[in-house]
Amino acid sequence: MKKLLTTFFLAITIVITSQEKQPKIGLVLSGGGAKGFAHIGTLKEIDKAGLQIDYIGGTSMGAIIGGLYAIGYSGEQIEQIALETNFIAMLRDVLPRSSETFFEKEYGEDTVLTLPVKKGAIGLPKGVSKGQNVLNFLMELLAKVEGISDFKKLPIPFFCIATDVENGGEVLLENGSLPLALRASSSFPTLLNPVVLDNKLLIDGGVANNFPIGVMKSKGMDIVIGVDVEGRLYQKEKLNSVVAIMNQIISYQMYRKSDNEKENLEVYIHPQIFDFNVVDFDKKEEILKKGIEEAKKFTSVFKELALKQIEKKVREKITIDDNIFQISSIDLKGDKNYTRAYVLGKLNIRKGDSLSRKEITKRIYLLSATKNYEKIEYNLTKKEDETYQLKFTLKEANDNASLKLGVHYDYLYKSAVLANYNQKHLLVQNDLFSLDLILGDNIRYNLDYFVDNGFYISYGFRSRYNHFRSNSKFNPIISQYPTISRINLEYTDITNQFFLQTTFHRKFALGVGVEHKYISATTETVASLTNQATTFDNSHYLNSFGYLKLDTYDKKYFVTKGYFADLNIKWYMNSSDYNDNFTSFIQTKGTLGFAKTFWDKITFQMTNEAGFTLTDSNSDVFDFYLGGYNQNYINTFVSFYGYDFAELSNNTFLKSEFNFRYLLKDKHYVSFIANYGRLDNNVLKSIDLFRDIKSGYAIGYSYDTFIGPVELKHSWSPDTKEHYLLFNLGF
């Protein structure tokens, strides 16, 4: 009843105060993160009433929604955009895996925490996200007003508020790039990185002025409608997260200032959304509903105001720009540490390309995935010949080094802490240095140095130290000593490679190189006459190699779609020859896989592997060894469910694995796996490829955690009647 009376008196007041002239009506939308979805309900009711807004102002999410409305989107259109957008992925700067470089796919997906390193000191990131995806989103939606730098000249004049980090002062944004202004106004501290505009470091405007009624009054508005989605200060019981505590601290000044601003309002709308917080983007439908419910209570007010508007501007309907632009020239600004060839190679854009804005956004993903840029902007300028100049403005990241951390456990390598140090432009432009230290029961390292030349041939150097001990059924020894069921195998690999590589469309990588490899394989289970450990190999090898890779999997773990290929050939040219019997030989090894998901729940993933020793190697150490379960095997070791590590071996092998994975609920999976294989001195010497087939099966549960997969599987083989329990933690 109280709300109805308030609405009635507001309507009477508006009628009386607007008798003499057509009132100018301003709309102010407050900040509030995800709670800002409630603003959309008011816009929909304003549209239904036929009410014309003469000026719009907003802060944070209110600025974004107000900005979209100011350029011509209707309330219905903004609602559709909100429902179709994955804001959680956007705010986290999540990119499709197809955007990642081959280097990142191979070496950058095994850690969980990234910390910047500056001048040798480890720091903290400015925010959870750089906000590039938010900027991409805004550039697409606001493309129709790309050339307008004075926000008063938009279809509805507009302003938004940001906060100067240096002094906490309020910054009024009403000129310049509209996408950047909205991005700055919505830079919630710790969630999105600050934005530099006009030499000022800006964050969320809610810190300084979350409900800018006074600014709107200064624009000469007679009546101001204010939509307030602020909440209340939390009780101590609810201050149980970093976001909640940060929001509480920011809210102290915000709420005090907003209370003063509300006194100047003619129409005050406050949706009942106190049960939601600023990061409840997964509850947008509920918040939208609350906003609509509250806005409907003001329908009569909006209609009364609309009746007083004798002269109205025609509001042109706007749509998302889906035009195709022919690019005749490309300009780069801000490319300092990375060459033009590198930038255009990553963007995969050339003169003569015809691109839509959505396609340009996808190309920006490719450059953004390098993690070398704080901000990537673009604009299109039409030329006299109807073609377009595409200009990119780049702000390179200041953080050239980072430390990444992760954890891992499996039955072969045991427990380990993963530490990755990453350094960019260490020696030359476009280069990347990466060092993985795996510290634990079996210390290891991987060192990679790569110079990425974009369209041109790239080159690099890799070094690896890998070491493990295994109590296993290592077939070369077990077959010679029938009374021994297992041996303690100690295996060391040191590999150094120099390679040349080129990539095609982020899908294919083609490379050649030379390699030095040192192998040591020993056991103390079988002692020699002098009581020394038995040594299978202790030799240095000089090799050349080539490879072709394809990776379109949408994820590295728990794949749902895509294709994968890894085809290798290696020529072992020379050796120090510990066993005095080395002859040059060639080996090939390949993996082909694909994944397909049905009904959004069931994924079928098939992986086929094969390996061939084309000439006699005179050494068991380079046989193919099948058995065990591990995703980090090196050299000629291959996983095979139902058998112990390295239990099966021979010169050639064929293997097929069928994985049926069911999504129980978000990030929880159950799987059934069947694999079949055949080993022989030459598996292709007979047309009967199904003779002597080995088989193994596994059933298990997996959970995709923030530290990586947690997997528990039971594996068995009907061939041997053996059963194994398998456990894996981390990437």
PDB file of C-alpha atoms in Angstrom, residues 227-459:
ATOM      1  CA  VAL A 227      17.411   3.161 -10.404  1.00  0.00           C
ATOM      2  CA  ASP A 228      19.381   2.027  -7.372  1.00  0.00           C
ATOM      3  CA  VAL A 229      20.718  -1.555  -7.252  1.00  0.00           C
ATOM      4  CA  GLU A 230      22.965  -1.020  -4.263  1.00  0.00           C
ATOM      5  CA  GLY A 231      22.568  -3.499  -1.456  1.00  0.00           C
ATOM      6  CA  ARG A 232      23.239  -3.215   2.248  1.00  0.00           C
ATOM      7  CA  LEU A 233      26.353  -3.601   4.347  1.00  0.00           C
ATOM      8  CA  TYR A 234      26.930  -7.248   5.232  1.00  0.00           C
ATOM      9  CA  GLN A 235      26.784  -8.634   8.738  1.00  0.00           C
ATOM     10  CA  LYS A 236      30.047 -10.208   9.893  1.00  0.00           C
ATOM     11  CA  GLU A 237      28.693 -13.740   9.339  1.00  0.00           C
ATOM     12  CA  LYS A 238      28.526 -13.109   5.588  1.00  0.00           C
ATOM     13  CA  LEU A 239      31.991 -11.568   5.265  1.00  0.00           C
ATOM     14  CA  ASN A 240      33.529 -14.898   4.323  1.00  0.00           C
ATOM     15  CA  SER A 241      35.377 -14.192   1.067  1.00  0.00           C
ATOM     16  CA  VAL A 242      37.861 -11.723  -0.409  1.00  0.00           C
ATOM     17  CA  VAL A 243      35.177 -10.364  -2.753  1.00  0.00           C
ATOM     18  CA  ALA A 244      32.688  -9.874   0.115  1.00  0.00           C
ATOM     19  CA  ILE A 245      35.229  -8.058   2.286  1.00  0.00           C
ATOM     20  CA  MET A 246      36.448  -5.879  -0.600  1.00  0.00           C
ATOM     21  CA  ASN A 247      32.866  -5.027  -1.523  1.00  0.00           C
ATOM     22  CA  GLN A 248      32.134  -4.091   2.118  1.00  0.00           C
ATOM     23  CA  ILE A 249      35.149  -1.755   2.289  1.00  0.00           C
ATOM     24  CA  ILE A 250      34.216  -0.070  -0.992  1.00  0.00           C
ATOM     25  CA  SER A 251      30.613   0.267   0.165  1.00  0.00           C
ATOM     26  CA  TYR A 252      31.294   2.446   3.255  1.00  0.00           C
ATOM     27  CA  GLN A 253      31.787   5.714   1.354  1.00  0.00           C
ATOM     28  CA  MET A 254      29.577   4.630  -1.535  1.00  0.00           C
ATOM     29  CA  TYR A 255      26.444   4.214   0.556  1.00  0.00           C
ATOM     30  CA  ARG A 256      26.974   7.474   2.468  1.00  0.00           C
ATOM     31  CA  LYS A 257      27.313   9.490  -0.736  1.00  0.00           C
ATOM     32  CA  SER A 258      24.410   7.709  -2.427  1.00  0.00           C
ATOM     33  CA  ASP A 259      22.110   8.539   0.494  1.00  0.00           C
ATOM     34  CA  ASN A 260      22.798  12.235  -0.052  1.00  0.00           C
ATOM     35  CA  GLU A 261      22.275  11.930  -3.821  1.00  0.00           C
ATOM     36  CA  LYS A 262      18.870  10.257  -3.382  1.00  0.00           C
ATOM     37  CA  GLU A 263      17.461  13.423  -1.782  1.00  0.00           C
ATOM     38  CA  ASN A 264      17.539  15.139  -5.211  1.00  0.00           C
ATOM     39  CA  LEU A 265      15.521  12.449  -6.972  1.00  0.00           C
ATOM     40  CA  GLU A 266      11.990  12.791  -8.327  1.00  0.00           C
ATOM     41  CA  VAL A 267      11.530   9.068  -9.063  1.00  0.00           C
ATOM     42  CA  TYR A 268      13.423   6.525  -6.984  1.00  0.00           C
ATOM     43  CA  ILE A 269      13.354   2.832  -7.991  1.00  0.00           C
ATOM     44  CA  HIS A 270      15.040   0.269  -5.766  1.00  0.00           C
ATOM     45  CA  PRO A 271      14.537  -3.386  -6.794  1.00  0.00           C
ATOM     46  CA  GLN A 272      14.431  -5.909  -3.942  1.00  0.00           C
ATOM     47  CA  ILE A 273      17.702  -7.679  -4.684  1.00  0.00           C
ATOM     48  CA  PHE A 274      19.329  -7.681  -1.250  1.00  0.00           C
ATOM     49  CA  ASP A 275      19.886 -11.448  -1.393  1.00  0.00           C
ATOM     50  CA  PHE A 276      22.254 -11.092  -4.378  1.00  0.00           C
ATOM     51  CA  ASN A 277      25.836  -9.849  -4.579  1.00  0.00           C
ATOM     52  CA  VAL A 278      28.002  -8.137  -7.170  1.00  0.00           C
ATOM     53  CA  VAL A 279      29.390 -11.386  -8.631  1.00  0.00           C
ATOM     54  CA  ASP A 280      26.117 -13.345  -8.935  1.00  0.00           C
ATOM     55  CA  PHE A 281      26.344 -13.389 -12.732  1.00  0.00           C
ATOM     56  CA  ASP A 282      25.043 -16.954 -12.761  1.00  0.00           C
ATOM     57  CA  LYS A 283      21.775 -15.676 -11.223  1.00  0.00           C
ATOM     58  CA  LYS A 284      21.035 -13.081 -13.892  1.00  0.00           C
ATOM     59  CA  GLU A 285      17.574 -14.472 -14.714  1.00  0.00           C
ATOM     60  CA  GLU A 286      16.458 -14.147 -11.080  1.00  0.00           C
ATOM     61  CA  ILE A 287      17.858 -10.606 -10.870  1.00  0.00           C
ATOM     62  CA  LEU A 288      16.177  -9.637 -14.146  1.00  0.00           C
ATOM     63  CA  LYS A 289      12.861 -10.876 -12.796  1.00  0.00           C
ATOM     64  CA  LYS A 290      13.221  -8.794  -9.616  1.00  0.00           C
ATOM     65  CA  GLY A 291      14.003  -5.708 -11.694  1.00  0.00           C
ATOM     66  CA  ILE A 292      10.933  -6.217 -13.875  1.00  0.00           C
ATOM     67  CA  GLU A 293       8.693  -6.724 -10.833  1.00  0.00           C
ATOM     68  CA  GLU A 294       9.826  -3.439  -9.274  1.00  0.00           C
ATOM     69  CA  ALA A 295       9.687  -1.448 -12.515  1.00  0.00           C
ATOM     70  CA  LYS A 296       6.065  -2.459 -13.151  1.00  0.00           C
ATOM     71  CA  LYS A 297       5.075  -0.558 -10.004  1.00  0.00           C
ATOM     72  CA  PHE A 298       6.098   2.670 -11.794  1.00  0.00           C
ATOM     73  CA  THR A 299       4.249   2.060 -15.078  1.00  0.00           C
ATOM     74  CA  SER A 300       1.678   4.800 -14.359  1.00  0.00           C
ATOM     75  CA  VAL A 301       4.453   7.286 -13.566  1.00  0.00           C
ATOM     76  CA  PHE A 302       6.204   6.557 -16.873  1.00  0.00           C
ATOM     77  CA  LYS A 303       2.936   6.913 -18.793  1.00  0.00           C
ATOM     78  CA  GLU A 304       2.117  10.248 -17.142  1.00  0.00           C
ATOM     79  CA  LEU A 305       5.546  11.557 -18.070  1.00  0.00           C
ATOM     80  CA  ALA A 306       5.215  10.266 -21.621  1.00  0.00           C
ATOM     81  CA  LEU A 307       1.923  12.183 -22.048  1.00  0.00           C
ATOM     82  CA  LYS A 308       3.743  15.447 -21.258  1.00  0.00           C
ATOM     83  CA  GLN A 309       6.248  14.862 -24.075  1.00  0.00           C
ATOM     84  CA  ILE A 310       4.553  16.570 -27.011  1.00  0.00           C
ATOM     85  CA  GLU A 311       7.697  16.659 -29.147  1.00  0.00           C
ATOM     86  CA  LYS A 312       9.612  13.415 -29.364  1.00  0.00           C
ATOM     87  CA  LYS A 313      12.658  12.384 -31.334  1.00  0.00           C
ATOM     88  CA  VAL A 314      12.313   9.360 -33.575  1.00  0.00           C
ATOM     89  CA  ARG A 315      14.295   6.594 -31.878  1.00  0.00           C
ATOM     90  CA  GLU A 316      16.037   4.577 -34.575  1.00  0.00           C
ATOM     91  CA  LYS A 317      16.279   0.865 -33.964  1.00  0.00           C
ATOM     92  CA  ILE A 318      19.871  -0.333 -33.763  1.00  0.00           C
ATOM     93  CA  THR A 319      21.244  -3.806 -34.383  1.00  0.00           C
ATOM     94  CA  ILE A 320      24.609  -5.433 -33.831  1.00  0.00           C
ATOM     95  CA  ASP A 321      26.912  -4.611 -36.732  1.00  0.00           C
ATOM     96  CA  ASP A 322      27.251  -7.770 -38.853  1.00  0.00           C
ATOM     97  CA  ASN A 323      28.600  -6.087 -42.011  1.00  0.00           C
ATOM     98  CA  ILE A 324      31.576  -7.513 -43.874  1.00  0.00           C
ATOM     99  CA  PHE A 325      34.523  -5.116 -44.308  1.00  0.00           C
ATOM    100  CA  GLN A 326      37.180  -5.514 -46.993  1.00  0.00           C
ATOM    101  CA  ILE A 327      40.535  -4.612 -45.436  1.00  0.00           C
ATOM    102  CA  SER A 328      42.887  -2.748 -47.789  1.00  0.00           C
ATOM    103  CA  SER A 329      45.378  -1.469 -45.204  1.00  0.00           C
ATOM    104  CA  ILE A 330      46.425  -2.396 -41.680  1.00  0.00           C
ATOM    105  CA  ASP A 331      47.967   0.047 -39.228  1.00  0.00           C
ATOM    106  CA  LEU A 332      49.571  -0.817 -35.879  1.00  0.00           C
ATOM    107  CA  LYS A 333      50.184   1.573 -33.015  1.00  0.00           C
ATOM    108  CA  GLY A 334      52.059   0.590 -29.868  1.00  0.00           C
ATOM    109  CA  ASP A 335      54.028  -2.366 -31.311  1.00  0.00           C
ATOM    110  CA  LYS A 336      57.344  -1.927 -29.497  1.00  0.00           C
ATOM    111  CA  ASN A 337      58.694  -5.280 -28.317  1.00  0.00           C
ATOM    112  CA  TYR A 338      56.986  -7.448 -30.925  1.00  0.00           C
ATOM    113  CA  THR A 339      57.451  -7.110 -34.666  1.00  0.00           C
ATOM    114  CA  ARG A 340      54.725  -6.320 -37.155  1.00  0.00           C
ATOM    115  CA  ALA A 341      55.076  -9.822 -38.611  1.00  0.00           C
ATOM    116  CA  TYR A 342      54.540 -11.302 -35.146  1.00  0.00           C
ATOM    117  CA  VAL A 343      51.410  -9.230 -34.450  1.00  0.00           C
ATOM    118  CA  LEU A 344      49.800  -9.817 -37.852  1.00  0.00           C
ATOM    119  CA  GLY A 345      50.833 -13.464 -37.741  1.00  0.00           C
ATOM    120  CA  LYS A 346      49.041 -13.931 -34.433  1.00  0.00           C
ATOM    121  CA  LEU A 347      46.011 -11.965 -35.626  1.00  0.00           C
ATOM    122  CA  ASN A 348      46.108 -13.967 -38.862  1.00  0.00           C
ATOM    123  CA  ILE A 349      45.005 -10.899 -40.807  1.00  0.00           C
ATOM    124  CA  ARG A 350      46.325  -9.800 -44.192  1.00  0.00           C
ATOM    125  CA  LYS A 351      45.484  -7.047 -46.654  1.00  0.00           C
ATOM    126  CA  GLY A 352      42.586  -8.123 -48.824  1.00  0.00           C
ATOM    127  CA  ASP A 353      40.800 -10.071 -46.078  1.00  0.00           C
ATOM    128  CA  SER A 354      37.039  -9.560 -45.717  1.00  0.00           C
ATOM    129  CA  LEU A 355      36.041  -9.639 -42.063  1.00  0.00           C
ATOM    130  CA  SER A 356      33.030  -8.981 -39.866  1.00  0.00           C
ATOM    131  CA  ARG A 357      33.424  -7.440 -36.433  1.00  0.00           C
ATOM    132  CA  LYS A 358      32.740 -10.798 -34.824  1.00  0.00           C
ATOM    133  CA  GLU A 359      35.566 -12.274 -36.873  1.00  0.00           C
ATOM    134  CA  ILE A 360      37.889  -9.414 -35.859  1.00  0.00           C
ATOM    135  CA  THR A 361      37.051 -10.202 -32.220  1.00  0.00           C
ATOM    136  CA  LYS A 362      38.030 -13.833 -32.802  1.00  0.00           C
ATOM    137  CA  ARG A 363      41.335 -12.664 -34.301  1.00  0.00           C
ATOM    138  CA  ILE A 364      41.917 -10.446 -31.240  1.00  0.00           C
ATOM    139  CA  TYR A 365      41.468 -13.595 -29.129  1.00  0.00           C
ATOM    140  CA  LEU A 366      44.470 -15.059 -30.983  1.00  0.00           C
ATOM    141  CA  LEU A 367      46.677 -12.094 -30.077  1.00  0.00           C
ATOM    142  CA  SER A 368      45.284 -11.806 -26.558  1.00  0.00           C
ATOM    143  CA  ALA A 369      46.052 -15.495 -25.931  1.00  0.00           C
ATOM    144  CA  THR A 370      49.783 -14.696 -26.110  1.00  0.00           C
ATOM    145  CA  LYS A 371      49.331 -12.803 -22.798  1.00  0.00           C
ATOM    146  CA  ASN A 372      51.643 -10.103 -24.170  1.00  0.00           C
ATOM    147  CA  TYR A 373      49.074  -7.290 -24.183  1.00  0.00           C
ATOM    148  CA  GLU A 374      47.222  -5.334 -21.524  1.00  0.00           C
ATOM    149  CA  LYS A 375      44.785  -3.865 -24.023  1.00  0.00           C
ATOM    150  CA  ILE A 376      43.952  -4.309 -27.707  1.00  0.00           C
ATOM    151  CA  GLU A 377      41.692  -1.792 -29.452  1.00  0.00           C
ATOM    152  CA  TYR A 378      40.755  -1.392 -33.088  1.00  0.00           C
ATOM    153  CA  ASN A 379      38.755   0.879 -35.360  1.00  0.00           C
ATOM    154  CA  LEU A 380      37.681   0.753 -38.991  1.00  0.00           C
ATOM    155  CA  THR A 381      37.937   3.789 -41.300  1.00  0.00           C
ATOM    156  CA  LYS A 382      36.142   3.796 -44.633  1.00  0.00           C
ATOM    157  CA  LYS A 383      38.171   4.839 -47.673  1.00  0.00           C
ATOM    158  CA  GLU A 384      37.036   6.462 -50.914  1.00  0.00           C
ATOM    159  CA  ASP A 385      37.173   3.104 -52.744  1.00  0.00           C
ATOM    160  CA  GLU A 386      34.700   1.571 -50.225  1.00  0.00           C
ATOM    161  CA  THR A 387      37.451  -0.531 -48.604  1.00  0.00           C
ATOM    162  CA  TYR A 388      38.567  -0.050 -44.995  1.00  0.00           C
ATOM    163  CA  GLN A 389      41.665   0.764 -43.026  1.00  0.00           C
ATOM    164  CA  LEU A 390      41.924  -1.459 -39.941  1.00  0.00           C
ATOM    165  CA  LYS A 391      43.897   0.203 -37.162  1.00  0.00           C
ATOM    166  CA  PHE A 392      44.977  -1.615 -34.003  1.00  0.00           C
ATOM    167  CA  THR A 393      46.084   0.289 -30.912  1.00  0.00           C
ATOM    168  CA  LEU A 394      48.127  -1.985 -28.655  1.00  0.00           C
ATOM    169  CA  LYS A 395      49.232  -1.595 -25.079  1.00  0.00           C
ATOM    170  CA  GLU A 396      51.901  -4.167 -24.359  1.00  0.00           C
ATOM    171  CA  ALA A 397      51.964  -5.826 -20.955  1.00  0.00           C
ATOM    172  CA  ASN A 398      54.564  -4.468 -18.549  1.00  0.00           C
ATOM    173  CA  ASP A 399      54.835  -7.821 -16.800  1.00  0.00           C
ATOM    174  CA  ASN A 400      57.450  -9.596 -18.909  1.00  0.00           C
ATOM    175  CA  ALA A 401      58.074 -12.366 -16.407  1.00  0.00           C
ATOM    176  CA  SER A 402      55.843 -14.576 -14.315  1.00  0.00           C
ATOM    177  CA  LEU A 403      55.972 -17.446 -11.864  1.00  0.00           C
ATOM    178  CA  LYS A 404      53.346 -20.171 -12.192  1.00  0.00           C
ATOM    179  CA  LEU A 405      52.682 -22.835  -9.577  1.00  0.00           C
ATOM    180  CA  GLY A 406      50.901 -26.188  -9.564  1.00  0.00           C
ATOM    181  CA  VAL A 407      50.879 -29.617  -7.925  1.00  0.00           C
ATOM    182  CA  HIS A 408      50.892 -33.180  -9.223  1.00  0.00           C
ATOM    183  CA  TYR A 409      50.770 -36.792  -8.077  1.00  0.00           C
ATOM    184  CA  ASP A 410      50.714 -40.076  -9.979  1.00  0.00           C
ATOM    185  CA  TYR A 411      51.968 -43.605  -9.350  1.00  0.00           C
ATOM    186  CA  LEU A 412      55.063 -43.287 -11.572  1.00  0.00           C
ATOM    187  CA  TYR A 413      56.516 -39.869 -10.733  1.00  0.00           C
ATOM    188  CA  LYS A 414      54.887 -39.685  -7.266  1.00  0.00           C
ATOM    189  CA  SER A 415      54.318 -36.281  -5.652  1.00  0.00           C
ATOM    190  CA  ALA A 416      55.631 -33.021  -7.067  1.00  0.00           C
ATOM    191  CA  VAL A 417      55.290 -29.251  -6.901  1.00  0.00           C
ATOM    192  CA  LEU A 418      55.354 -27.579 -10.312  1.00  0.00           C
ATOM    193  CA  ALA A 419      57.092 -24.227 -10.641  1.00  0.00           C
ATOM    194  CA  ASN A 420      57.264 -22.473 -14.009  1.00  0.00           C
ATOM    195  CA  TYR A 421      59.306 -19.327 -14.650  1.00  0.00           C
ATOM    196  CA  ASN A 422      58.345 -17.488 -17.820  1.00  0.00           C
ATOM    197  CA  GLN A 423      60.347 -14.598 -19.347  1.00  0.00           C
ATOM    198  CA  LYS A 424      59.469 -12.708 -22.532  1.00  0.00           C
ATOM    199  CA  HIS A 425      61.862 -10.872 -24.900  1.00  0.00           C
ATOM    200  CA  LEU A 426      64.820 -12.196 -22.949  1.00  0.00           C
ATOM    201  CA  LEU A 427      67.306 -11.923 -25.831  1.00  0.00           C
ATOM    202  CA  VAL A 428      65.427 -10.709 -28.922  1.00  0.00           C
ATOM    203  CA  GLN A 429      61.976  -9.474 -29.935  1.00  0.00           C
ATOM    204  CA  ASN A 430      59.219 -12.103 -30.025  1.00  0.00           C
ATOM    205  CA  ASP A 431      61.092 -14.590 -27.857  1.00  0.00           C
ATOM    206  CA  LEU A 432      59.811 -16.612 -24.908  1.00  0.00           C
ATOM    207  CA  PHE A 433      61.847 -18.409 -22.269  1.00  0.00           C
ATOM    208  CA  SER A 434      60.123 -20.997 -20.092  1.00  0.00           C
ATOM    209  CA  LEU A 435      61.604 -23.159 -17.330  1.00  0.00           C
ATOM    210  CA  ASP A 436      59.587 -25.859 -15.568  1.00  0.00           C
ATOM    211  CA  LEU A 437      60.987 -27.236 -12.337  1.00  0.00           C
ATOM    212  CA  ILE A 438      59.216 -30.339 -11.031  1.00  0.00           C
ATOM    213  CA  LEU A 439      60.280 -30.681  -7.421  1.00  0.00           C
ATOM    214  CA  GLY A 440      59.410 -33.836  -5.519  1.00  0.00           C
ATOM    215  CA  ASP A 441      60.159 -37.551  -5.417  1.00  0.00           C
ATOM    216  CA  ASN A 442      61.578 -37.473  -8.957  1.00  0.00           C
ATOM    217  CA  ILE A 443      63.160 -34.093  -9.698  1.00  0.00           C
ATOM    218  CA  ARG A 444      62.827 -33.039 -13.328  1.00  0.00           C
ATOM    219  CA  TYR A 445      63.020 -29.952 -15.516  1.00  0.00           C
ATOM    220  CA  ASN A 446      61.831 -28.735 -18.918  1.00  0.00           C
ATOM    221  CA  LEU A 447      63.495 -25.701 -20.502  1.00  0.00           C
ATOM    222  CA  ASP A 448      62.089 -24.078 -23.640  1.00  0.00           C
ATOM    223  CA  TYR A 449      63.285 -21.080 -25.600  1.00  0.00           C
ATOM    224  CA  PHE A 450      61.172 -20.096 -28.603  1.00  0.00           C
ATOM    225  CA  VAL A 451      61.376 -17.180 -31.052  1.00  0.00           C
ATOM    226  CA  ASP A 452      57.944 -16.750 -32.617  1.00  0.00           C
ATOM    227  CA  ASN A 453      58.157 -14.963 -35.972  1.00  0.00           C
ATOM    228  CA  GLY A 454      54.460 -15.067 -36.829  1.00  0.00           C
ATOM    229  CA  PHE A 455      53.996 -15.586 -40.578  1.00  0.00           C
ATOM    230  CA  TYR A 456      57.675 -16.503 -40.951  1.00  0.00           C
ATOM    231  CA  ILE A 457      59.709 -19.514 -39.822  1.00  0.00           C
ATOM    232  CA  SER A 458      60.111 -19.642 -36.036  1.00  0.00           C
ATOM    233  CA  TYR A 459      62.867 -21.435 -34.164  1.00  0.00           C
TER     234      TYR A 459
END
